[in-house]
Each structure stands twice: as C-alpha cells, then as structure tokens.
XYZ file of N, CA, C and O in Angstrom:
696
model
N 43.355 88.703 47.447
C 43.446 90.019 48.019
C 42.755 89.974 49.377
O 41.688 89.416 49.523
N 43.380 90.581 50.353
C 42.834 90.654 51.703
C 42.697 92.125 52.068
O 43.650 92.890 51.953
N 41.497 92.527 52.516
C 41.281 93.897 52.950
C 41.236 93.925 54.464
O 40.679 93.029 55.098
N 41.809 94.948 55.052
C 41.809 95.107 56.501
C 41.026 96.366 56.841
O 41.294 97.438 56.312
N 40.038 96.207 57.727
C 39.195 97.324 58.146
C 39.308 97.508 59.649
O 39.492 96.537 60.383
N 39.213 98.742 60.101
C 39.181 99.032 61.519
C 38.029 99.994 61.756
O 37.958 101.044 61.118
N 37.114 99.620 62.623
C 35.928 100.425 62.905
C 35.183 100.784 61.622
O 34.737 101.898 61.426
N 35.103 99.805 60.708
C 34.358 99.985 59.475
C 35.062 100.793 58.403
O 34.527 101.005 57.338
N 36.300 101.245 58.653
C 37.029 102.046 57.675
C 38.181 101.230 57.095
O 38.871 100.507 57.813
N 38.386 101.397 55.794
C 39.471 100.709 55.108
C 40.816 101.166 55.666
O 41.081 102.346 55.781
N 41.651 100.214 56.040
C 42.995 100.523 56.533
C 44.043 100.108 55.500
O 44.895 100.895 55.113
N 43.992 98.863 55.057
C 44.974 98.420 54.075
C 44.490 97.180 53.353
O 43.485 96.587 53.708
N 45.213 96.812 52.322
C 44.942 95.585 51.580
C 46.264 94.932 51.265
O 47.290 95.599 51.169
N 46.245 93.624 51.153
C 47.466 92.890 50.807
C 47.224 92.175 49.487
O 46.157 91.615 49.255
N 48.212 92.202 48.628
C 48.156 91.519 47.349
C 49.367 90.631 47.256
O 50.471 91.026 47.627
N 49.168 89.447 46.743
C 50.313 88.616 46.442
C 50.750 88.967 45.033
O 50.026 88.740 44.076
N 51.892 89.560 44.917
C 52.438 89.946 43.632
C 53.189 88.753 43.064
O 53.942 88.099 43.763
N 52.993 88.448 41.816
C 53.726 87.347 41.182
C 55.064 87.807 40.628
O 55.814 87.012 40.100
N 55.346 89.080 40.724
C 56.564 89.608 40.102
C 57.183 90.682 40.948
O 56.775 91.824 40.877
N 58.159 90.473 41.739
C 58.607 89.175 42.227
C 57.641 88.663 43.286
O 56.683 89.354 43.622
N 57.892 87.507 43.820
C 56.959 86.876 44.756
C 57.087 87.498 46.138
O 57.652 86.933 47.051
N 56.553 88.681 46.251
C 56.533 89.413 47.508
C 55.155 90.029 47.665
O 54.443 90.225 46.694
N 54.801 90.344 48.883
C 53.495 90.921 49.155
C 53.557 92.434 49.057
O 54.491 93.060 49.534
N 52.544 92.991 48.423
C 52.395 94.441 48.328
C 51.246 94.827 49.247
O 50.169 94.239 49.168
N 51.492 95.770 50.117
C 50.473 96.255 51.042
C 49.997 97.617 50.579
O 50.807 98.459 50.223
N 48.695 97.803 50.599
C 48.130 99.115 50.326
C 47.633 99.691 51.634
O 47.080 98.978 52.465
N 47.839 100.982 51.778
C 47.321 101.661 52.961
C 46.964 103.082 52.590
O 47.353 103.587 51.543
N 46.238 103.729 53.487
C 45.890 105.122 53.293
C 47.119 106.011 53.500
O 48.026 105.670 54.256
N 47.080 107.135 52.869
C 48.115 108.163 52.997
C 48.155 108.728 54.412
O 47.130 108.924 55.053
N 49.366 108.989 54.869
C 49.607 109.696 56.131
C 50.407 110.959 55.813
O 51.300 110.924 54.957
N 50.135 112.078 56.493
C 50.913 113.296 56.226
C 52.429 113.089 56.319
O 53.177 113.743 55.595
N 52.862 112.158 57.131
C 54.301 111.892 57.242
C 54.885 111.263 55.971
O 56.103 111.189 55.820
N 54.027 110.836 55.035
C 54.474 110.255 53.757
C 54.863 111.314 52.733
O 55.554 111.014 51.759
N 54.414 112.534 52.907
C 54.467 113.539 51.848
C 55.869 113.745 51.277
O 56.060 113.756 50.059
N 56.840 113.902 52.124
C 58.202 114.144 51.635
C 58.728 112.948 50.839
O 59.367 113.115 49.797
N 58.440 111.744 51.302
C 58.870 110.535 50.577
C 58.193 110.439 49.216
O 58.813 110.016 48.234
N 56.929 110.839 49.143
C 56.216 110.798 47.870
C 56.785 111.822 46.894
O 56.895 111.544 45.695
N 57.169 112.977 47.392
C 57.784 113.993 46.535
C 59.103 113.474 45.955
O 59.394 113.696 44.771
N 59.872 112.777 46.760
C 61.147 112.217 46.284
C 60.900 111.096 45.278
O 61.579 111.020 44.253
N 59.927 110.229 45.552
C 59.588 109.151 44.625
C 59.140 109.740 43.287
O 59.570 109.286 42.224
N 58.301 110.760 43.343
C 57.842 111.469 42.144
C 59.033 111.999 41.341
O 59.145 111.760 40.137
N 59.931 112.699 41.998
C 61.096 113.277 41.336
C 61.933 112.188 40.663
O 62.295 112.295 39.485
N 62.248 111.135 41.413
C 63.094 110.058 40.887
C 62.428 109.332 39.718
O 63.087 108.975 38.739
N 61.125 109.113 39.826
C 60.408 108.415 38.748
C 60.404 109.251 37.476
O 60.720 108.745 36.392
N 60.064 110.513 37.588
C 60.026 111.370 36.401
C 61.412 111.445 35.757
O 61.551 111.311 34.539
N 62.445 111.606 36.577
C 63.798 111.777 36.036
C 64.438 110.489 35.528
O 65.365 110.556 34.710
N 63.954 109.344 35.981
C 64.551 108.083 35.548
C 63.673 107.267 34.608
O 64.189 106.456 33.846
N 62.369 107.465 34.642
C 61.452 106.693 33.799
C 60.894 107.544 32.665
O 60.960 107.161 31.501
N 60.359 108.710 32.988
C 59.752 109.552 31.960
C 60.769 110.181 31.026
O 60.401 110.651 29.947
N 62.030 110.149 31.392
C 63.088 110.712 30.550
C 63.158 110.002 29.196
O 63.643 110.576 28.223
N 62.619 108.792 29.101
C 62.645 108.096 27.809
C 61.676 108.726 26.799
O 61.817 108.508 25.610
N 60.697 109.489 27.290
C 59.706 110.096 26.406
C 59.738 111.620 26.397
O 59.022 112.246 25.605
N 60.515 112.196 27.291
C 60.607 113.652 27.405
C 62.075 114.051 27.458
O 62.936 113.261 27.846
N 62.367 115.291 27.098
C 63.739 115.783 27.135
C 64.159 116.080 28.576
O 63.316 116.184 29.473
N 65.431 116.266 28.787
C 65.959 116.637 30.105
C 65.316 117.953 30.564
O 64.924 118.090 31.723
N 65.220 118.907 29.650
C 64.592 120.191 29.987
C 63.140 119.977 30.449
O 62.684 120.602 31.408
N 62.430 119.084 29.774
C 61.032 118.837 30.132
C 60.890 118.155 31.498
O 60.049 118.557 32.293
N 61.699 117.128 31.773
C 61.576 116.465 33.081
C 62.031 117.388 34.206
O 61.483 117.341 35.310
N 63.011 118.246 33.924
C 63.438 119.221 34.930
C 62.319 120.217 35.239
O 62.141 120.623 36.390
N 61.559 120.601 34.224
C 60.446 121.530 34.431
C 59.283 120.845 35.144
O 58.636 121.426 36.012
N 59.022 119.585 34.800
C 57.925 118.811 35.364
C 58.178 118.501 36.837
O 57.308 118.667 37.684
N 59.380 118.043 37.125
C 59.741 117.667 38.496
C 61.049 118.370 38.834
O 62.130 117.821 38.640
N 60.928 119.592 39.318
C 62.128 120.400 39.561
C 62.697 120.236 40.967
O 63.659 120.900 41.328
N 62.097 119.362 41.767
C 62.597 119.129 43.122
C 62.062 120.116 44.149
O 62.439 120.060 45.311
N 61.187 121.004 43.728
C 60.630 122.015 44.634
C 59.121 121.849 44.802
O 58.357 122.776 44.581
N 58.703 120.654 45.196
C 57.278 120.404 45.424
C 56.826 121.207 46.643
O 57.509 121.238 47.668
N 55.684 121.835 46.529
C 55.079 122.528 47.662
C 54.436 121.461 48.541
O 53.318 120.997 48.275
N 55.153 121.022 49.578
C 54.696 119.915 50.426
C 53.391 120.232 51.145
O 52.559 119.331 51.349
N 53.178 121.479 51.510
C 51.929 121.856 52.182
C 50.753 121.680 51.210
O 49.723 121.091 51.566
N 50.924 122.138 49.990
C 49.882 122.005 48.974
C 49.636 120.529 48.639
O 48.484 120.098 48.526
N 50.715 119.769 48.460
C 50.567 118.340 48.156
C 49.850 117.630 49.303
O 48.952 116.831 49.074
N 50.245 117.896 50.536
C 49.626 117.241 51.689
C 48.124 117.528 51.716
O 47.313 116.609 51.908
N 47.741 118.786 51.514
C 46.312 119.141 51.505
C 45.576 118.386 50.401
O 44.468 117.898 50.609
N 46.192 118.290 49.243
C 45.588 117.591 48.114
C 45.448 116.094 48.416
O 44.400 115.490 48.160
N 46.500 115.499 48.971
C 46.434 114.076 49.316
C 45.356 113.804 50.360
O 44.655 112.793 50.300
N 45.223 114.691 51.329
C 44.214 114.514 52.373
C 42.800 114.712 51.832
O 41.862 114.056 52.286
N 42.638 115.598 50.879
C 41.328 115.854 50.282
C 40.891 114.688 49.390
O 39.725 114.318 49.364
N 41.832 114.116 48.649
C 41.551 113.015 47.735
C 41.630 111.674 48.456
O 42.088 111.594 49.595
N 41.223 110.620 47.754
C 41.507 109.260 48.194
C 42.948 108.999 47.763
O 43.244 109.012 46.561
N 43.839 108.803 48.702
C 45.247 108.609 48.382
C 45.697 107.267 48.938
O 45.517 106.989 50.130
N 46.263 106.445 48.063
C 46.694 105.104 48.409
C 48.214 105.006 48.276
O 48.797 105.469 47.295
N 48.818 104.365 49.263
C 50.260 104.131 49.288
C 50.500 102.636 49.128
O 49.862 101.829 49.813
N 51.401 102.264 48.234
C 51.794 100.860 48.072
C 53.120 100.646 48.793
O 54.073 101.408 48.598
N 53.150 99.600 49.621
C 54.342 99.274 50.416
C 54.830 97.876 50.045
O 54.027 96.975 49.816
N 56.135 97.726 50.027
C 56.757 96.428 49.782
C 58.009 96.379 50.641
O 58.825 97.305 50.577
N 58.134 95.363 51.450
C 59.276 95.257 52.365
C 59.432 96.519 53.207
O 60.525 97.034 53.390
N 58.310 97.049 53.677
C 58.247 98.223 54.553
C 58.736 99.512 53.898
O 59.063 100.478 54.566
N 58.788 99.527 52.566
C 59.187 100.730 51.831
C 58.057 101.156 50.905
O 57.363 100.324 50.322
N 57.903 102.463 50.729
C 56.920 102.980 49.781
C 57.438 102.732 48.366
O 58.542 103.141 48.020
N 56.621 102.023 47.574
C 57.017 101.710 46.202
C 56.085 102.340 45.169
O 56.326 102.223 43.965
N 55.035 103.001 45.644
C 54.139 103.657 44.711
C 53.031 104.384 45.450
O 52.816 104.157 46.641
N 52.355 105.265 44.716
C 51.228 105.986 45.297
C 50.331 106.501 44.188
O 50.738 106.621 43.033
N 49.103 106.775 44.560
C 48.160 107.366 43.624
C 47.048 108.042 44.383
O 46.799 107.720 45.548
N 46.390 108.985 43.726
C 45.257 109.648 44.356
C 44.192 109.977 43.327
O 44.481 110.181 42.149
N 42.952 109.986 43.816
C 41.803 110.262 42.972
C 40.811 111.108 43.759
O 40.647 110.916 44.968
N 40.180 112.054 43.079
C 39.193 112.917 43.738
C 37.835 112.223 43.757
O 37.603 111.252 43.025
N 36.934 112.765 44.548
C 35.557 112.250 44.604
C 34.855 112.357 43.251
O 33.936 111.598 42.962
N 35.285 113.301 42.426
C 34.665 113.489 41.111
C 35.227 112.537 40.061
O 34.772 112.542 38.909
N 36.235 111.729 40.425
C 36.794 110.754 39.497
C 38.002 111.233 38.725
O 38.369 110.634 37.717
N 38.652 112.299 39.201
C 39.884 112.739 38.539
C 41.070 112.038 39.187
O 41.369 112.265 40.361
N 41.709 111.150 38.426
C 42.895 110.445 38.891
C 44.070 111.397 38.694
O 44.506 111.625 37.576
N 44.541 111.968 39.791
C 45.519 113.045 39.720
C 46.937 112.519 39.532
O 47.594 112.810 38.548
N 47.415 111.742 40.476
C 48.797 111.246 40.436
C 48.795 109.730 40.548
O 48.022 109.157 41.308
N 49.713 109.098 39.814
C 49.947 107.659 39.904
C 51.414 107.437 39.550
O 51.796 107.585 38.389
N 52.216 107.137 40.559
C 53.647 106.982 40.349
C 54.148 105.738 41.057
O 53.721 105.437 42.173
N 55.070 105.034 40.397
C 55.703 103.850 40.958
C 57.207 104.100 40.983
O 57.779 104.629 40.027
N 57.821 103.699 42.072
C 59.260 103.875 42.267
C 60.038 103.370 41.054
O 59.708 102.333 40.476
N 61.072 104.075 40.698
C 61.867 103.750 39.510
C 62.430 102.335 39.537
O 62.625 101.721 38.486
N 62.674 101.786 40.714
C 63.234 100.435 40.830
C 62.165 99.355 40.900
O 62.490 98.180 41.053
N 60.902 99.738 40.798
C 59.806 98.767 40.914
C 58.815 98.875 39.760
O 57.633 98.573 39.916
N 59.291 99.282 38.608
C 58.461 99.351 37.414
C 58.165 97.928 36.919
O 58.933 97.010 37.157
N 57.057 97.774 36.239
C 56.658 96.508 35.594
C 56.444 95.369 36.586
O 56.600 94.204 36.243
N 56.067 95.699 37.821
C 55.773 94.689 38.833
C 54.282 94.606 39.141
O 53.875 93.890 40.045
N 53.465 95.353 38.439
C 52.030 95.335 38.665
C 51.560 96.294 39.747
O 50.374 96.326 40.087
N 52.454 97.086 40.288
C 52.117 97.991 41.391
C 51.144 99.075 40.940
O 50.158 99.363 41.626
N 51.383 99.674 39.785
C 50.469 100.716 39.296
C 49.069 100.145 39.089
O 48.077 100.796 39.408
N 48.984 98.928 38.596
C 47.673 98.300 38.393
C 46.958 98.069 39.709
O 45.747 98.300 39.815
N 47.680 97.625 40.713
C 47.087 97.379 42.027
C 46.560 98.685 42.623
O 45.443 98.747 43.136
N 47.366 99.737 42.540
C 46.945 101.041 43.062
C 45.731 101.543 42.280
O 44.735 101.985 42.860
N 45.816 101.473 40.966
C 44.743 101.993 40.115
C 43.440 101.208 40.337
O 42.359 101.807 40.383
N 43.535 99.882 40.485
C 42.341 99.072 40.775
C 41.640 99.605 42.012
O 40.418 99.791 42.023
N 42.411 99.847 43.058
C 41.839 100.325 44.314
C 41.244 101.720 44.153
O 40.121 101.979 44.594
N 41.977 102.620 43.521
C 41.482 103.986 43.343
C 40.185 104.007 42.543
O 39.244 104.720 42.898
N 40.121 103.221 41.476
C 38.919 103.198 40.642
C 37.709 102.684 41.420
O 36.584 103.106 41.168
N 37.933 101.776 42.370
C 36.827 101.250 43.176
C 36.392 102.209 44.280
O 35.283 102.088 44.798
N 37.242 103.138 44.661
C 36.935 104.031 45.780
C 35.923 105.123 45.459
O 35.345 105.696 46.371
N 35.745 105.418 44.187
C 34.851 106.517 43.828
C 33.603 106.001 43.122
O 33.665 105.032 42.367
N 32.508 106.664 43.407
C 31.232 106.299 42.788
C 30.936 107.342 41.720
O 30.300 108.369 41.982
N 31.458 107.088 40.541
C 31.284 107.984 39.399
C 31.078 107.127 38.150
O 31.392 105.939 38.149
N 30.581 107.756 37.102
C 30.386 107.031 35.845
C 31.659 106.969 35.010
O 31.861 106.046 34.247
N 32.504 107.997 35.178
C 33.737 108.010 34.387
C 34.889 108.552 35.210
O 34.720 109.403 36.078
N 36.057 108.021 34.897
C 37.295 108.461 35.535
C 38.112 109.180 34.469
O 38.196 108.736 33.326
N 38.693 110.296 34.858
C 39.495 111.112 33.945
C 40.900 111.248 34.509
O 41.080 111.324 35.724
N 41.878 111.279 33.634
C 43.253 111.538 34.043
C 43.962 112.308 32.946
O 43.515 112.322 31.791
N 45.033 112.958 33.300
C 45.945 113.571 32.336
C 47.179 112.694 32.323
O 47.944 112.689 33.283
N 47.351 111.951 31.265
C 48.413 110.953 31.180
C 49.636 111.478 30.448
O 49.518 112.141 29.414
N 50.784 111.095 30.954
C 52.030 111.383 30.245
C 52.133 110.476 29.014
O 51.395 109.491 28.889
N 53.064 110.791 28.145
C 53.362 109.909 27.009
C 53.733 108.532 27.552
O 53.291 107.505 27.028
N 54.522 108.496 28.600
C 55.011 107.252 29.186
C 53.875 106.384 29.717
O 53.875 105.166 29.525
N 52.904 106.996 30.386
C 51.817 106.243 31.012
C 50.664 105.923 30.066
O 49.807 105.097 30.399
N 50.626 106.541 28.915
C 49.500 106.354 27.991
C 49.228 104.880 27.678
O 48.071 104.440 27.769
N 50.210 104.055 27.331
C 49.914 102.636 27.062
C 49.338 101.903 28.284
O 48.465 101.046 28.132
N 49.802 102.242 29.466
C 49.267 101.645 30.699
C 47.773 101.924 30.796
O 46.972 101.016 31.023
N 47.389 103.182 30.631
C 45.976 103.541 30.746
C 45.148 102.948 29.608
O 44.021 102.487 29.823
N 45.688 102.926 28.397
C 44.965 102.305 27.286
C 44.688 100.830 27.575
O 43.590 100.343 27.296
N 45.651 100.137 28.150
C 45.463 98.722 28.509
C 44.401 98.535 29.580
O 43.866 97.440 29.737
N 44.090 99.573 30.320
C 43.066 99.519 31.361
C 41.697 99.980 30.848
O 40.758 100.100 31.618
N 41.607 100.292 29.563
C 40.325 100.692 28.993
C 40.094 102.184 28.901
O 38.998 102.629 28.552
N 41.100 102.978 29.200
C 40.986 104.429 29.041
C 41.137 104.767 27.560
O 41.895 104.114 26.838
N 40.433 105.810 27.138
C 40.572 106.279 25.763
C 41.073 107.725 25.779
O 40.791 108.473 26.705
N 41.794 108.082 24.746
C 42.290 109.453 24.616
C 41.143 110.338 24.170
O 40.506 110.089 23.139
N 40.865 111.362 24.958
C 39.855 112.353 24.614
C 40.504 113.450 23.782
O 39.938 113.923 22.801
N 41.716 113.833 24.196
C 42.466 114.800 23.402
C 43.933 114.784 23.797
O 44.297 114.474 24.928
N 44.757 115.105 22.819
C 46.183 115.336 23.063
C 46.310 116.824 23.347
O 45.623 117.635 22.730
N 47.178 117.158 24.273
C 47.336 118.572 24.601
C 48.789 118.857 24.965
O 49.565 117.962 25.248
N 49.095 120.129 24.968
C 50.397 120.588 25.431
C 50.155 121.488 26.631
O 49.387 122.448 26.551
N 50.785 121.122 27.748
C 50.701 121.932 28.959
C 52.063 122.583 29.164
O 53.071 122.101 28.659
N 52.074 123.666 29.901
C 53.330 124.363 30.160
C 53.655 124.274 31.638
O 52.832 124.622 32.482
N 54.843 123.777 31.933
C 55.348 123.713 33.304
C 56.636 124.518 33.352
O 57.572 124.239 32.599
N 56.669 125.522 34.187
C 57.863 126.361 34.312
C 58.375 126.837 32.954
O 59.556 126.735 32.647
N 57.444 127.291 32.125
C 57.718 127.848 30.792
C 58.180 126.820 29.763
O 58.649 127.197 28.686
N 58.049 125.539 30.068
C 58.468 124.488 29.140
C 57.238 123.692 28.702
O 56.487 123.207 29.555
N 57.015 123.541 27.390
C 55.856 122.773 26.917
C 56.062 121.260 27.083
O 57.145 120.742 26.833
N 54.980 120.585 27.531
C 54.991 119.132 27.713
C 53.726 118.557 27.075
O 52.625 119.031 27.362
N 53.888 117.525 26.276
C 52.723 116.872 25.683
C 52.166 115.859 26.673
O 52.920 115.129 27.330
N 50.822 115.840 26.793
C 50.156 114.791 27.549
C 48.789 114.535 26.937
O 48.449 115.111 25.901
N 48.020 113.656 27.564
C 46.741 113.237 27.009
C 45.659 113.287 28.078
O 45.862 112.792 29.189
N 44.526 113.868 27.732
C 43.351 113.763 28.577
C 42.734 112.419 28.210
O 42.441 112.157 27.034
N 42.583 111.548 29.226
C 42.057 110.207 28.985
C 40.872 109.951 29.910
O 40.837 110.475 31.027
N 39.944 109.137 29.437
C 38.758 108.806 30.228
C 38.472 107.319 30.165
O 38.777 106.654 29.175
N 37.865 106.848 31.255
C 37.405 105.456 31.319
C 35.996 105.467 31.870
O 35.734 106.068 32.915
N 35.091 104.804 31.172
C 33.723 104.668 31.645
C 33.693 103.458 32.583
O 34.116 102.364 32.187
N 33.219 103.679 33.797
C 33.137 102.579 34.766
C 31.948 101.699 34.433
O 30.908 102.180 34.027
N 32.138 100.426 34.665
C 31.064 99.458 34.386
C 30.326 99.114 35.641
O 30.758 99.240 36.723
C-alpha cells in the first residue's frame, strides 16, 4: 500500500488488488462526485441487495431521488473515501468522527474484488474511537461479521412507508 500526502494531508492511497490484477486508488471525496455516488448507490441496491430484499423494499430504500445537497453536506462533514479503478469510481464509504460508518457501497460490477475491505480498512483507521458502529443490511451482514463486527440488535426501519430489516453492528477497535 502506498499513501500519498500533500502538505501533510492525506490525498490518496494505492492498493494492488489481486482480483483482478489492477490497482485501486483511494482518494478523498469531492463535491463533484456526489451525483455519481448517488447513481452507484441506486444501482448497487437494485442489483445486489435485491437478493435479500423485495422489489418494493429496494425501491423504497433507493428510489432514485437522493437529496444531493444533503448527501454532499454529509460527505463533507464525514471522512469520505472514494475507490477508483481505471479512472472510474468503483466504491465509496464514509464514517463520522464518532465512529458511525454511514455508507459503504461497491459498484454492482465490482463486487467480491476486495474493494469494500480496502475502503473499510481506511475508514476504520481514520477515526480515533474505541468502537465503530454501523447499520448493516442483510446483504452486508456477513461482510461486517468477517471483519469482527458483532450484531447488537436486529431492527426494522421504515423507508418511504416500507419496512426493511437491518442490523446495528459494532466493532471494538484494537
């Protein structure tokens, strides 16, 4: 792993991915990324999470009407990392200073390539907290369990009047 800094601030990191043998670049979020991230989010939920949720549920979760102004403010407030491969955004994630891992999504065509792990590794290192918390989908639960997160509780949240099951998960940092 190679980290690139400019004036003492983290700019990006490069990882050699073994699957496939291409380099993944991490960089900080830019406001110009917001629309692309909303589209990646929509496509991922509708093509990946559909295996664990109904059509009605994924439509309620990702209805295509993301408030870009709200998302941009949230991304700027949090530590937000963008994963790039061949000059395309292939994933993103963000975490608050308090250790709440809010979003972690990988492009539907780049699942199982280690991208979520690379993003999550970086996000977990960016915050100085004792524990990291996330609300995990059914789909992401095994990923987080493999990273040492434990289920604190199963819950049902409502999005656009549709109930969705997810899990509050925590990881104690070492």
